[in-house]
């Protein structure tokens, strides 16, 4: 008689099975990989990646420095513990060179600036409320405290701007003079009050530096108006108001100077309806004094090709060299963002634009991109896009009014086997005291920086935690 086994549902069998073990973390080390038309450097770091900087040495060449946490491949968040500083040489295989160990575990930012005017940058290390110098990239030293102030955050500093500390109702600044940081202008910040169940919550609005101005806002006022306070270097405050075409919610924003005048660039969505598949709206507002508070309408407004989960990327530059700034708006199209739509608005001066000219690049599946820098050496802005398996370089044309870019990529670099190095992070400030975040604080890619001093930038990609360890990829186009 043949034995009969009780019937067990397949789901129960699967539920009781042990989960497969996670893959082992990638091996620490630096590999230089020749690929067609380029050279790719893949660096795996001993720990999570927190920040990166590219300081210039006395020889004029830039070094690639990274700040890491302790090595813990099993950690799913940033591990606690002392930080370390490493040097990555994109042309040298082997291991990242450790420069410093035992840095304070609160440190979270790197930057570089020439403090004493000798042509070599000093490496700056930041933690909330403190700013340190680590010496020059060729002579790294123990942290030396430069500045301590509540609200100081190096992640929000922009090269060429004053160092700042933003607190409740107050913005303090420090300027660089003769190799020293000296106190600059102190400004009052507007305070925003929000009623909560058992308290009144006070906060200062976001601060964006657009030298020589600082922009505070935008502050929502009834879903139809936005208030921005402009702070000038002499302490003067100017209240500006922007009027939305409809009841809208600001999803992301950026302050900039257009033809020398401040503007607010925002992407918005319907304030009354949650449209999952609705397209983002683009709004560009001139900012000037408005005592009536009725608000100026946008000088440029249109519906983009992008759904709300994709970033809309505006770039201001002078494409046709006529002395007037042009606007290029890059927008992923489709539910998966497979196509990239590029609208070009040629400037007429005084913040006005011609009708847009549209270019569509199909089937890119780009997850990040950068437009505006010259990667081919001809002085014309180019586009680089990064997808899971490939990096594409689209060269700019000599006549941008006819065609902004070549329709076919000038170069394609294989990224197969290194997909996990690509990381995209999109964040929108929603309150509290903050300033525009610098590139090194938003790890992802691509960042473009001329490391070897040949006049053409390399492409840098960062991943804070890929398979348990931070990774950096450097692509040098042309080999």
Short mmCIF file of C-alpha atoms in Angstrom, two decimals:
data_model
loop_
_atom_site.label_atom_id
_atom_site.label_comp_id
_atom_site.label_asym_id
_atom_site.label_seq_id
_atom_site.Cartn_x
_atom_site.Cartn_y
_atom_site.Cartn_z
CA UNK A 1 0.00 0.00 0.00
CA UNK A 2 1.45 3.30 -1.09
CA UNK A 3 1.66 5.99 1.59
CA UNK A 4 -0.50 9.08 1.08
CA UNK A 5 0.89 12.48 2.11
CA UNK A 6 -1.48 15.19 3.23
CA UNK A 7 -2.02 17.90 0.66
CA UNK A 8 -0.18 21.05 1.66
CA UNK A 9 -0.98 24.29 -0.15
CA UNK A 10 1.90 25.54 -2.22
CA UNK A 11 1.63 28.94 -0.56
CA UNK A 12 2.33 27.39 2.86
CA UNK A 13 5.37 25.61 1.52
CA UNK A 14 6.70 28.81 0.04
CA UNK A 15 5.90 30.77 3.19
CA UNK A 16 7.87 28.35 5.32
CA UNK A 17 10.90 28.36 3.06
CA UNK A 18 13.88 30.34 4.26
CA UNK A 19 14.52 33.52 2.25
CA UNK A 20 17.54 33.36 -0.03
CA UNK A 21 20.67 34.84 1.51
CA UNK A 22 21.56 38.36 0.37
CA UNK A 23 24.33 38.62 -2.18
CA UNK A 24 27.78 39.35 -0.76
CA UNK A 25 28.85 43.00 -0.77
CA UNK A 26 31.07 44.13 -3.63
CA UNK A 27 34.79 43.89 -2.98
CA UNK A 28 36.51 47.10 -1.91
CA UNK A 29 38.86 48.45 -4.56
CA UNK A 30 39.38 50.64 -7.62
CA UNK A 31 39.19 49.18 -11.12
CA UNK A 32 40.07 50.99 -14.34
CA UNK A 33 37.97 49.55 -17.17
CA UNK A 34 38.71 50.51 -20.81
CA UNK A 35 35.46 50.69 -22.78
CA UNK A 36 34.79 51.77 -26.34
CA UNK A 37 35.56 55.46 -26.69
CA UNK A 38 36.11 56.05 -22.99
CA UNK A 39 37.77 54.98 -19.76
CA UNK A 40 35.63 53.99 -16.79
CA UNK A 41 36.88 53.90 -13.22
CA UNK A 42 34.77 51.92 -10.71
CA UNK A 43 35.57 52.48 -7.03
CA UNK A 44 33.98 50.49 -4.21
CA UNK A 45 34.47 52.15 -0.82
CA UNK A 46 34.91 50.57 2.62
CA UNK A 47 31.69 52.03 4.04
CA UNK A 48 28.67 54.11 3.10
CA UNK A 49 29.35 57.25 1.06
CA UNK A 50 28.33 60.50 2.74
CA UNK A 51 29.88 63.29 0.66
CA UNK A 52 32.36 64.05 -2.10
CA UNK A 53 34.48 67.02 -3.16
CA UNK A 54 36.93 67.81 -5.94
CA UNK A 55 39.51 70.27 -4.48
CA UNK A 56 42.17 71.78 -6.74
CA UNK A 57 45.82 71.12 -5.92
CA UNK A 58 48.68 73.57 -6.36
CA UNK A 59 49.36 71.99 -9.80
CA UNK A 60 45.88 73.02 -11.00
CA UNK A 61 44.54 69.45 -11.14
CA UNK A 62 41.60 68.36 -9.03
CA UNK A 63 41.57 65.45 -6.58
CA UNK A 64 38.54 63.30 -5.85
CA UNK A 65 37.92 62.99 -2.10
CA UNK A 66 35.10 61.08 -0.41
CA UNK A 67 33.79 60.94 3.15
CA UNK A 68 32.65 57.53 4.37
CA UNK A 69 31.10 55.87 7.41
CA UNK A 70 32.39 52.69 9.07
CA UNK A 71 32.26 49.56 6.91
CA UNK A 72 29.05 47.66 7.68
CA UNK A 73 27.72 45.83 4.59
CA UNK A 74 24.65 44.62 6.53
CA UNK A 75 23.52 48.12 7.52
CA UNK A 76 20.38 49.43 5.81
CA UNK A 77 20.91 52.98 7.05
CA UNK A 78 23.94 55.19 7.60
CA UNK A 79 26.02 53.43 10.28
CA UNK A 80 27.07 55.31 13.40
CA UNK A 81 30.71 55.80 14.19
CA UNK A 82 33.77 57.85 13.21
CA UNK A 83 34.11 58.97 9.60
CA UNK A 84 37.03 58.45 7.23
CA UNK A 85 38.43 60.46 4.32
CA UNK A 86 39.66 58.69 1.16
CA UNK A 87 41.36 59.76 -2.05
CA UNK A 88 40.36 58.13 -5.34
CA UNK A 89 42.77 58.36 -8.27
CA UNK A 90 40.69 57.64 -11.42
CA UNK A 91 43.79 56.55 -13.32
CA UNK A 92 45.15 54.19 -10.67
CA UNK A 93 43.75 50.73 -9.95
CA UNK A 94 44.12 49.17 -6.52
CA UNK A 95 42.53 50.48 -3.35
CA UNK A 96 41.18 53.87 -2.28
CA UNK A 97 43.89 55.75 -0.38
CA UNK A 98 42.87 56.45 3.21
CA UNK A 99 43.89 59.97 4.24
CA UNK A 100 42.24 60.40 7.63
CA UNK A 101 40.49 58.16 10.16
CA UNK A 102 38.54 58.90 13.31
CA UNK A 103 36.75 62.05 12.09
CA UNK A 104 33.77 63.12 14.25
CA UNK A 105 30.74 60.92 13.61
CA UNK A 106 28.49 63.97 13.16
CA UNK A 107 30.40 65.13 10.06
CA UNK A 108 28.33 64.92 6.89
CA UNK A 109 29.70 67.30 4.23
CA UNK A 110 32.79 68.11 2.17
CA UNK A 111 33.61 71.19 0.12
CA UNK A 112 36.64 73.04 -1.21
CA UNK A 113 37.64 76.71 -1.44
CA UNK A 114 40.90 78.61 -1.88
CA UNK A 115 41.06 80.35 1.51
CA UNK A 116 44.44 82.07 1.22
CA UNK A 117 44.60 82.79 -2.53
CA UNK A 118 47.63 80.60 -3.26
CA UNK A 119 45.86 78.66 -6.04
CA UNK A 120 45.32 75.49 -3.99
CA UNK A 121 41.96 74.74 -2.39
CA UNK A 122 41.54 73.90 1.24
CA UNK A 123 39.35 70.91 2.03
CA UNK A 124 36.38 71.86 4.19
CA UNK A 125 34.66 69.37 6.49
CA UNK A 126 31.26 70.13 7.95
CA UNK A 127 29.00 68.94 10.70
CA UNK A 128 25.81 70.66 11.87
CA UNK A 129 26.92 73.91 13.50
CA UNK A 130 30.65 73.50 12.77
CA UNK A 131 33.07 74.09 9.90
CA UNK A 132 36.58 72.58 9.82
CA UNK A 133 39.62 72.83 7.53
CA UNK A 134 41.54 69.68 6.63
CA UNK A 135 44.38 71.50 4.87
CA UNK A 136 45.09 71.21 1.14
CA UNK A 137 44.41 68.04 -0.88
CA UNK A 138 48.17 67.42 -1.14
CA UNK A 139 48.79 68.04 2.56
CA UNK A 140 45.79 66.72 4.50
CA UNK A 141 45.87 67.49 8.22
CA UNK A 142 43.74 66.92 11.31
CA UNK A 143 40.54 68.97 11.50
CA UNK A 144 41.06 72.63 12.43
CA UNK A 145 37.93 74.47 13.58
CA UNK A 146 37.19 77.50 11.39
CA UNK A 147 33.71 78.45 12.48
CA UNK A 148 31.06 77.40 14.99
CA UNK A 149 27.53 78.76 14.85
CA UNK A 150 24.04 77.42 15.38
CA UNK A 151 22.33 76.78 12.05
CA UNK A 152 25.57 76.42 10.07
CA UNK A 153 25.35 73.62 7.47
CA UNK A 154 28.10 73.13 4.89
CA UNK A 155 25.81 70.99 2.74
CA UNK A 156 23.91 74.17 1.86
CA UNK A 157 26.87 76.32 0.91
CA UNK A 158 27.39 77.33 -2.71
CA UNK A 159 30.87 78.11 -4.15
CA UNK A 160 31.37 81.85 -4.44
CA UNK A 161 28.75 82.66 -1.83
CA UNK A 162 29.10 83.70 1.79
CA UNK A 163 29.05 81.06 4.48
CA UNK A 164 25.78 81.27 6.34
CA UNK A 165 23.96 80.11 9.43
CA UNK A 166 20.17 80.18 9.25
CA UNK A 167 18.25 80.12 12.51
CA UNK A 168 14.74 80.97 13.60
CA UNK A 169 14.19 84.53 12.41
CA UNK A 170 17.88 85.25 11.70
CA UNK A 171 20.43 84.72 8.93
CA UNK A 172 24.09 85.30 9.74
CA UNK A 173 26.85 85.36 7.12
CA UNK A 174 30.65 85.19 7.02
CA UNK A 175 32.80 86.44 4.14
CA UNK A 176 36.28 85.40 3.08
CA UNK A 177 38.90 88.14 3.58
CA UNK A 178 42.68 87.62 3.50
CA UNK A 179 42.35 83.92 4.22
CA UNK A 180 40.01 84.42 7.16
CA UNK A 181 36.27 84.17 7.65
CA UNK A 182 34.97 87.48 9.00
CA UNK A 183 31.38 88.25 10.07
CA UNK A 184 29.28 89.71 7.29
CA UNK A 185 25.76 91.04 7.14
CA UNK A 186 23.17 89.77 9.60
CA UNK A 187 19.61 89.71 8.32
CA UNK A 188 16.22 89.14 9.89
CA UNK A 189 14.22 86.24 8.42
CA UNK A 190 10.43 86.22 8.22
CA UNK A 191 8.86 83.76 10.65
CA UNK A 192 6.04 81.50 9.54
CA UNK A 193 3.38 80.53 12.11
CA UNK A 194 1.26 77.37 11.78
CA UNK A 195 -1.42 76.40 14.27
CA UNK A 196 -1.26 72.83 15.54
CA UNK A 197 -3.59 70.95 17.88
CA UNK A 198 -2.04 72.13 21.14
CA UNK A 199 0.58 74.63 20.05
CA UNK A 200 1.64 77.28 17.57
CA UNK A 201 4.53 76.06 15.40
CA UNK A 202 7.04 78.71 14.34
CA UNK A 203 9.56 78.24 11.54
CA UNK A 204 11.62 80.34 9.17
CA UNK A 205 11.07 79.82 5.47
CA UNK A 206 13.69 78.30 3.14
CA UNK A 207 16.57 80.59 2.13
CA UNK A 208 18.19 80.42 -1.32
CA UNK A 209 21.35 82.37 -2.13
CA UNK A 210 21.36 83.95 -5.60
CA UNK A 211 24.32 86.33 -5.15
CA UNK A 212 24.15 89.20 -4.50
CA UNK A 213 20.65 88.44 -3.18
CA UNK A 214 19.08 85.96 -0.80
CA UNK A 215 15.54 84.79 -1.53
CA UNK A 216 13.25 83.72 1.33
CA UNK A 217 10.26 81.61 0.34
CA UNK A 218 8.15 80.88 -1.52
CA UNK A 219 5.35 81.16 1.05
CA UNK A 220 1.97 79.76 0.02
CA UNK A 221 -0.89 82.23 0.43
CA UNK A 222 -4.27 80.74 -0.38
CA UNK A 223 -3.13 78.52 -3.28
CA UNK A 224 -3.24 81.49 -5.67
CA UNK A 225 -0.36 83.65 -4.47
CA UNK A 226 3.24 83.08 -3.45
CA UNK A 227 5.27 85.51 -1.35
CA UNK A 228 9.03 85.90 -1.66
CA UNK A 229 11.25 88.20 0.41
CA UNK A 230 14.41 89.38 -1.33
CA UNK A 231 17.32 90.34 0.95
CA UNK A 232 20.01 92.54 -0.60
CA UNK A 233 23.63 92.79 0.53
CA UNK A 234 22.95 96.18 2.14
CA UNK A 235 20.24 94.71 4.38
CA UNK A 236 17.26 95.99 2.39
CA UNK A 237 14.17 93.74 2.25
CA UNK A 238 11.83 93.67 -0.75
CA UNK A 239 8.47 91.91 -0.59
CA UNK A 240 7.39 90.31 -3.88
CA UNK A 241 4.19 88.46 -4.79
CA UNK A 242 3.56 85.93 -7.56
CA UNK A 243 0.08 85.04 -8.78
CA UNK A 244 -0.63 81.49 -9.96
CA UNK A 245 -2.92 81.06 -12.99
CA UNK A 246 -5.13 78.62 -11.02
CA UNK A 247 -5.33 77.12 -7.55
CA UNK A 248 -2.04 75.23 -7.53
CA UNK A 249 0.42 73.56 -5.20
CA UNK A 250 4.16 74.12 -5.65
CA UNK A 251 5.90 70.75 -6.08
CA UNK A 252 9.43 72.09 -6.61
CA UNK A 253 11.00 75.51 -7.01
CA UNK A 254 14.22 77.28 -7.85
CA UNK A 255 15.35 80.88 -7.57
CA UNK A 256 17.71 82.27 -10.21
CA UNK A 257 18.87 85.41 -11.97
CA UNK A 258 17.50 85.88 -15.49
CA UNK A 259 19.12 88.70 -17.47
CA UNK A 260 20.41 89.97 -14.12
CA UNK A 261 16.98 90.05 -12.46
CA UNK A 262 15.65 87.61 -9.83
CA UNK A 263 13.01 85.08 -10.89
CA UNK A 264 11.13 82.21 -9.28
CA UNK A 265 10.88 79.01 -11.35
CA UNK A 266 8.35 76.47 -10.07
CA UNK A 267 6.66 73.24 -11.09
CA UNK A 268 3.10 72.97 -9.81
CA UNK A 269 0.06 70.71 -9.73
CA UNK A 270 -3.68 71.17 -9.14
CA UNK A 271 -4.38 72.16 -5.54
CA UNK A 272 -7.91 70.71 -5.48
CA UNK A 273 -7.59 67.46 -7.42
CA UNK A 274 -5.11 64.64 -6.98
CA UNK A 275 -4.38 63.64 -10.54
CA UNK A 276 -2.05 60.66 -10.42
CA UNK A 277 -1.38 60.85 -14.14
CA UNK A 278 -1.59 64.63 -14.46
CA UNK A 279 1.32 66.47 -16.00
CA UNK A 280 3.36 69.02 -14.09
CA UNK A 281 2.94 72.71 -14.87
CA UNK A 282 5.85 75.07 -15.42
CA UNK A 283 5.75 78.62 -14.05
CA UNK A 284 8.36 81.39 -14.27
CA UNK A 285 7.71 84.54 -12.24
CA UNK A 286 9.65 87.83 -12.33
CA UNK A 287 10.28 89.11 -8.82
CA UNK A 288 9.89 92.81 -8.09
CA UNK A 289 8.35 94.97 -5.37
CA UNK A 290 4.56 94.67 -5.18
CA UNK A 291 2.85 96.85 -2.58
CA UNK A 292 -0.60 95.84 -3.82
CA UNK A 293 0.14 92.18 -2.96
CA UNK A 294 -2.09 91.14 -5.85
CA UNK A 295 0.82 89.24 -7.40
CA UNK A 296 2.49 89.29 -10.79
CA UNK A 297 1.40 86.58 -13.23
CA UNK A 298 4.02 84.24 -14.69
CA UNK A 299 5.90 85.56 -17.69
CA UNK A 300 6.12 81.97 -18.93
CA UNK A 301 3.59 79.21 -18.18
CA UNK A 302 2.94 75.85 -19.84
CA UNK A 303 2.11 72.21 -19.14
CA UNK A 304 5.18 69.98 -19.21
CA UNK A 305 5.50 66.48 -20.63
CA UNK A 306 6.39 65.03 -17.21
CA UNK A 307 4.32 63.28 -14.58
CA UNK A 308 4.70 64.35 -10.98
CA UNK A 309 7.19 61.64 -10.05
CA UNK A 310 9.84 62.93 -12.47
CA UNK A 311 12.01 66.04 -12.06
CA UNK A 312 11.58 68.94 -14.47
CA UNK A 313 15.01 70.48 -15.06
CA UNK A 314 15.28 74.15 -16.17
CA UNK A 315 18.68 75.41 -17.37
CA UNK A 316 19.49 79.09 -18.01
CA UNK A 317 22.35 79.91 -20.39
CA UNK A 318 23.14 81.95 -23.51
CA UNK A 319 22.99 79.43 -26.34
CA UNK A 320 23.18 81.74 -29.37
CA UNK A 321 25.75 84.15 -27.83
CA UNK A 322 23.55 87.22 -28.27
CA UNK A 323 23.98 88.42 -24.68
CA UNK A 324 20.46 87.33 -23.67
CA UNK A 325 19.82 84.30 -21.50
CA UNK A 326 17.92 81.37 -23.00
CA UNK A 327 15.93 78.72 -21.16
CA UNK A 328 16.16 74.97 -21.75
CA UNK A 329 13.62 72.75 -19.96
CA UNK A 330 14.31 68.99 -19.86
CA UNK A 331 11.31 66.76 -19.12
CA UNK A 332 11.05 62.94 -19.01
CA UNK A 333 7.92 61.79 -20.86
CA UNK A 334 5.83 58.64 -20.39
CA UNK A 335 4.91 56.61 -17.33
CA UNK A 336 8.44 55.21 -17.16
CA UNK A 337 10.20 58.31 -18.39
CA UNK A 338 11.62 56.51 -21.42
CA UNK A 339 11.68 59.60 -23.66
CA UNK A 340 13.32 62.94 -22.93
CA UNK A 341 11.54 66.08 -24.16
CA UNK A 342 13.64 69.26 -24.42
CA UNK A 343 11.97 72.63 -24.91
CA UNK A 344 14.22 75.57 -25.82
CA UNK A 345 13.06 79.16 -25.28
CA UNK A 346 15.40 81.71 -26.83
CA UNK A 347 15.56 84.90 -24.82
CA UNK A 348 14.43 88.31 -26.05
CA UNK A 349 15.88 90.17 -23.06
CA UNK A 350 14.16 91.55 -19.97
CA UNK A 351 12.97 88.07 -19.00
CA UNK A 352 10.96 87.48 -22.19
CA UNK A 353 11.22 84.50 -24.54
CA UNK A 354 10.38 83.43 -28.08
CA UNK A 355 8.04 80.54 -28.79
CA UNK A 356 9.56 77.19 -27.76
CA UNK A 357 11.39 74.81 -30.07
CA UNK A 358 10.96 71.16 -29.10
CA UNK A 359 13.37 68.26 -29.41
CA UNK A 360 12.44 64.72 -28.40
CA UNK A 361 14.96 61.96 -27.76
CA UNK A 362 13.19 58.60 -27.82
CA UNK A 363 13.83 55.40 -25.86
CA UNK A 364 16.60 56.78 -23.66
CA UNK A 365 15.23 55.51 -20.35
CA UNK A 366 17.40 58.21 -18.77
CA UNK A 367 17.45 58.24 -14.99
CA UNK A 368 19.73 61.25 -14.72
CA UNK A 369 21.27 63.79 -17.06
CA UNK A 370 23.24 67.01 -17.29
CA UNK A 371 22.96 69.71 -19.93
CA UNK A 372 25.01 72.86 -20.39
CA UNK A 373 28.69 71.95 -20.15
CA UNK A 374 31.04 71.32 -23.06
CA UNK A 375 32.26 67.71 -23.11
CA UNK A 376 33.54 67.60 -26.70
CA UNK A 377 35.97 70.54 -26.57
CA UNK A 378 34.24 72.70 -29.21
CA UNK A 379 32.84 75.31 -26.79
CA UNK A 380 29.21 74.25 -27.38
CA UNK A 381 26.94 72.97 -24.56
CA UNK A 382 26.35 69.21 -24.67
CA UNK A 383 23.96 66.73 -23.05
CA UNK A 384 24.96 63.61 -21.14
CA UNK A 385 22.32 61.09 -20.06
CA UNK A 386 22.68 58.05 -17.82
CA UNK A 387 20.49 54.95 -17.93
CA UNK A 388 20.85 51.55 -16.28
CA UNK A 389 23.14 50.15 -18.92
CA UNK A 390 24.59 53.10 -20.78
CA UNK A 391 25.87 56.65 -20.73
CA UNK A 392 25.10 58.70 -23.83
CA UNK A 393 26.76 61.91 -25.00
CA UNK A 394 24.65 64.08 -27.32
CA UNK A 395 26.77 66.83 -28.86
CA UNK A 396 25.46 70.35 -29.20
CA UNK A 397 25.28 71.86 -32.69
CA UNK A 398 26.90 75.01 -34.07
CA UNK A 399 23.42 76.42 -34.85
CA UNK A 400 21.23 75.83 -31.76
CA UNK A 401 18.33 77.72 -33.34
CA UNK A 402 18.14 75.06 -36.03
CA UNK A 403 18.93 72.00 -33.91
CA UNK A 404 19.91 72.13 -30.24
CA UNK A 405 21.57 68.70 -30.25
CA UNK A 406 22.52 65.90 -32.59
CA UNK A 407 19.72 63.34 -32.69
CA UNK A 408 22.16 60.45 -32.33
CA UNK A 409 24.65 60.15 -29.48
CA UNK A 410 28.24 61.10 -30.28
CA UNK A 411 29.44 58.51 -27.77
CA UNK A 412 27.84 55.64 -25.86
CA UNK A 413 29.63 54.18 -22.87
CA UNK A 414 28.67 50.72 -21.65
CA UNK A 415 27.76 50.64 -17.94
CA UNK A 416 26.78 46.97 -17.86
CA UNK A 417 27.88 45.36 -14.63
CA UNK A 418 27.93 48.68 -12.81
CA UNK A 419 24.24 49.56 -12.78
CA UNK A 420 24.10 49.73 -9.02
CA UNK A 421 26.37 52.78 -9.04
CA UNK A 422 23.55 54.88 -10.48
CA UNK A 423 21.45 56.60 -7.85
CA UNK A 424 18.80 59.27 -8.27
CA UNK A 425 17.49 61.31 -5.37
CA UNK A 426 14.84 63.99 -5.79
CA UNK A 427 13.89 66.09 -2.75
CA UNK A 428 11.68 69.11 -2.29
CA UNK A 429 11.94 71.32 0.80
CA UNK A 430 8.69 71.58 2.74
CA UNK A 431 9.61 73.75 5.72
CA UNK A 432 12.16 74.66 8.31
CA UNK A 433 15.30 76.65 7.74
CA UNK A 434 17.23 75.55 4.68
CA UNK A 435 19.16 76.86 1.70
CA UNK A 436 19.75 75.54 -1.78
CA UNK A 437 21.61 72.26 -1.47
CA UNK A 438 24.94 71.97 -3.22
CA UNK A 439 25.72 69.11 -5.57
CA UNK A 440 27.90 67.21 -3.11
CA UNK A 441 25.02 66.98 -0.68
CA UNK A 442 22.75 65.32 -3.19
CA UNK A 443 24.68 62.24 -4.23
CA UNK A 444 23.58 60.83 -7.51
CA UNK A 445 24.61 61.88 -10.94
CA UNK A 446 25.90 62.86 -13.23
CA UNK A 447 28.24 65.54 -11.93
CA UNK A 448 30.71 67.02 -14.42
CA UNK A 449 34.16 68.11 -13.25
CA UNK A 450 37.49 68.48 -15.04
CA UNK A 451 39.72 66.39 -12.79
CA UNK A 452 42.82 66.10 -14.98
CA UNK A 453 42.94 69.70 -16.21
CA UNK A 454 42.65 68.92 -19.93
CA UNK A 455 39.75 71.34 -20.41
CA UNK A 456 37.08 68.63 -20.72
CA UNK A 457 35.07 67.46 -17.70
CA UNK A 458 34.84 63.87 -16.57
CA UNK A 459 31.45 62.38 -15.67
CA UNK A 460 31.08 61.44 -12.00
CA UNK A 461 28.39 59.11 -10.66
CA UNK A 462 27.85 58.44 -6.97
CA UNK A 463 25.92 55.84 -4.98
CA UNK A 464 25.79 56.20 -1.19
CA UNK A 465 24.99 52.52 -0.57
CA UNK A 466 25.08 49.97 -3.38
CA UNK A 467 25.08 46.43 -2.10
CA UNK A 468 26.16 47.62 1.35
CA UNK A 469 29.01 49.88 0.27
CA UNK A 470 29.39 53.30 -1.30
CA UNK A 471 30.50 53.44 -4.91
CA UNK A 472 31.91 56.07 -7.25
CA UNK A 473 32.21 55.86 -11.03
CA UNK A 474 34.34 58.23 -13.11
CA UNK A 475 33.92 58.18 -16.89
CA UNK A 476 36.53 59.93 -19.00
CA UNK A 477 35.14 60.34 -22.50
CA UNK A 478 37.73 59.81 -25.20
CA UNK A 479 39.68 57.18 -23.27
#
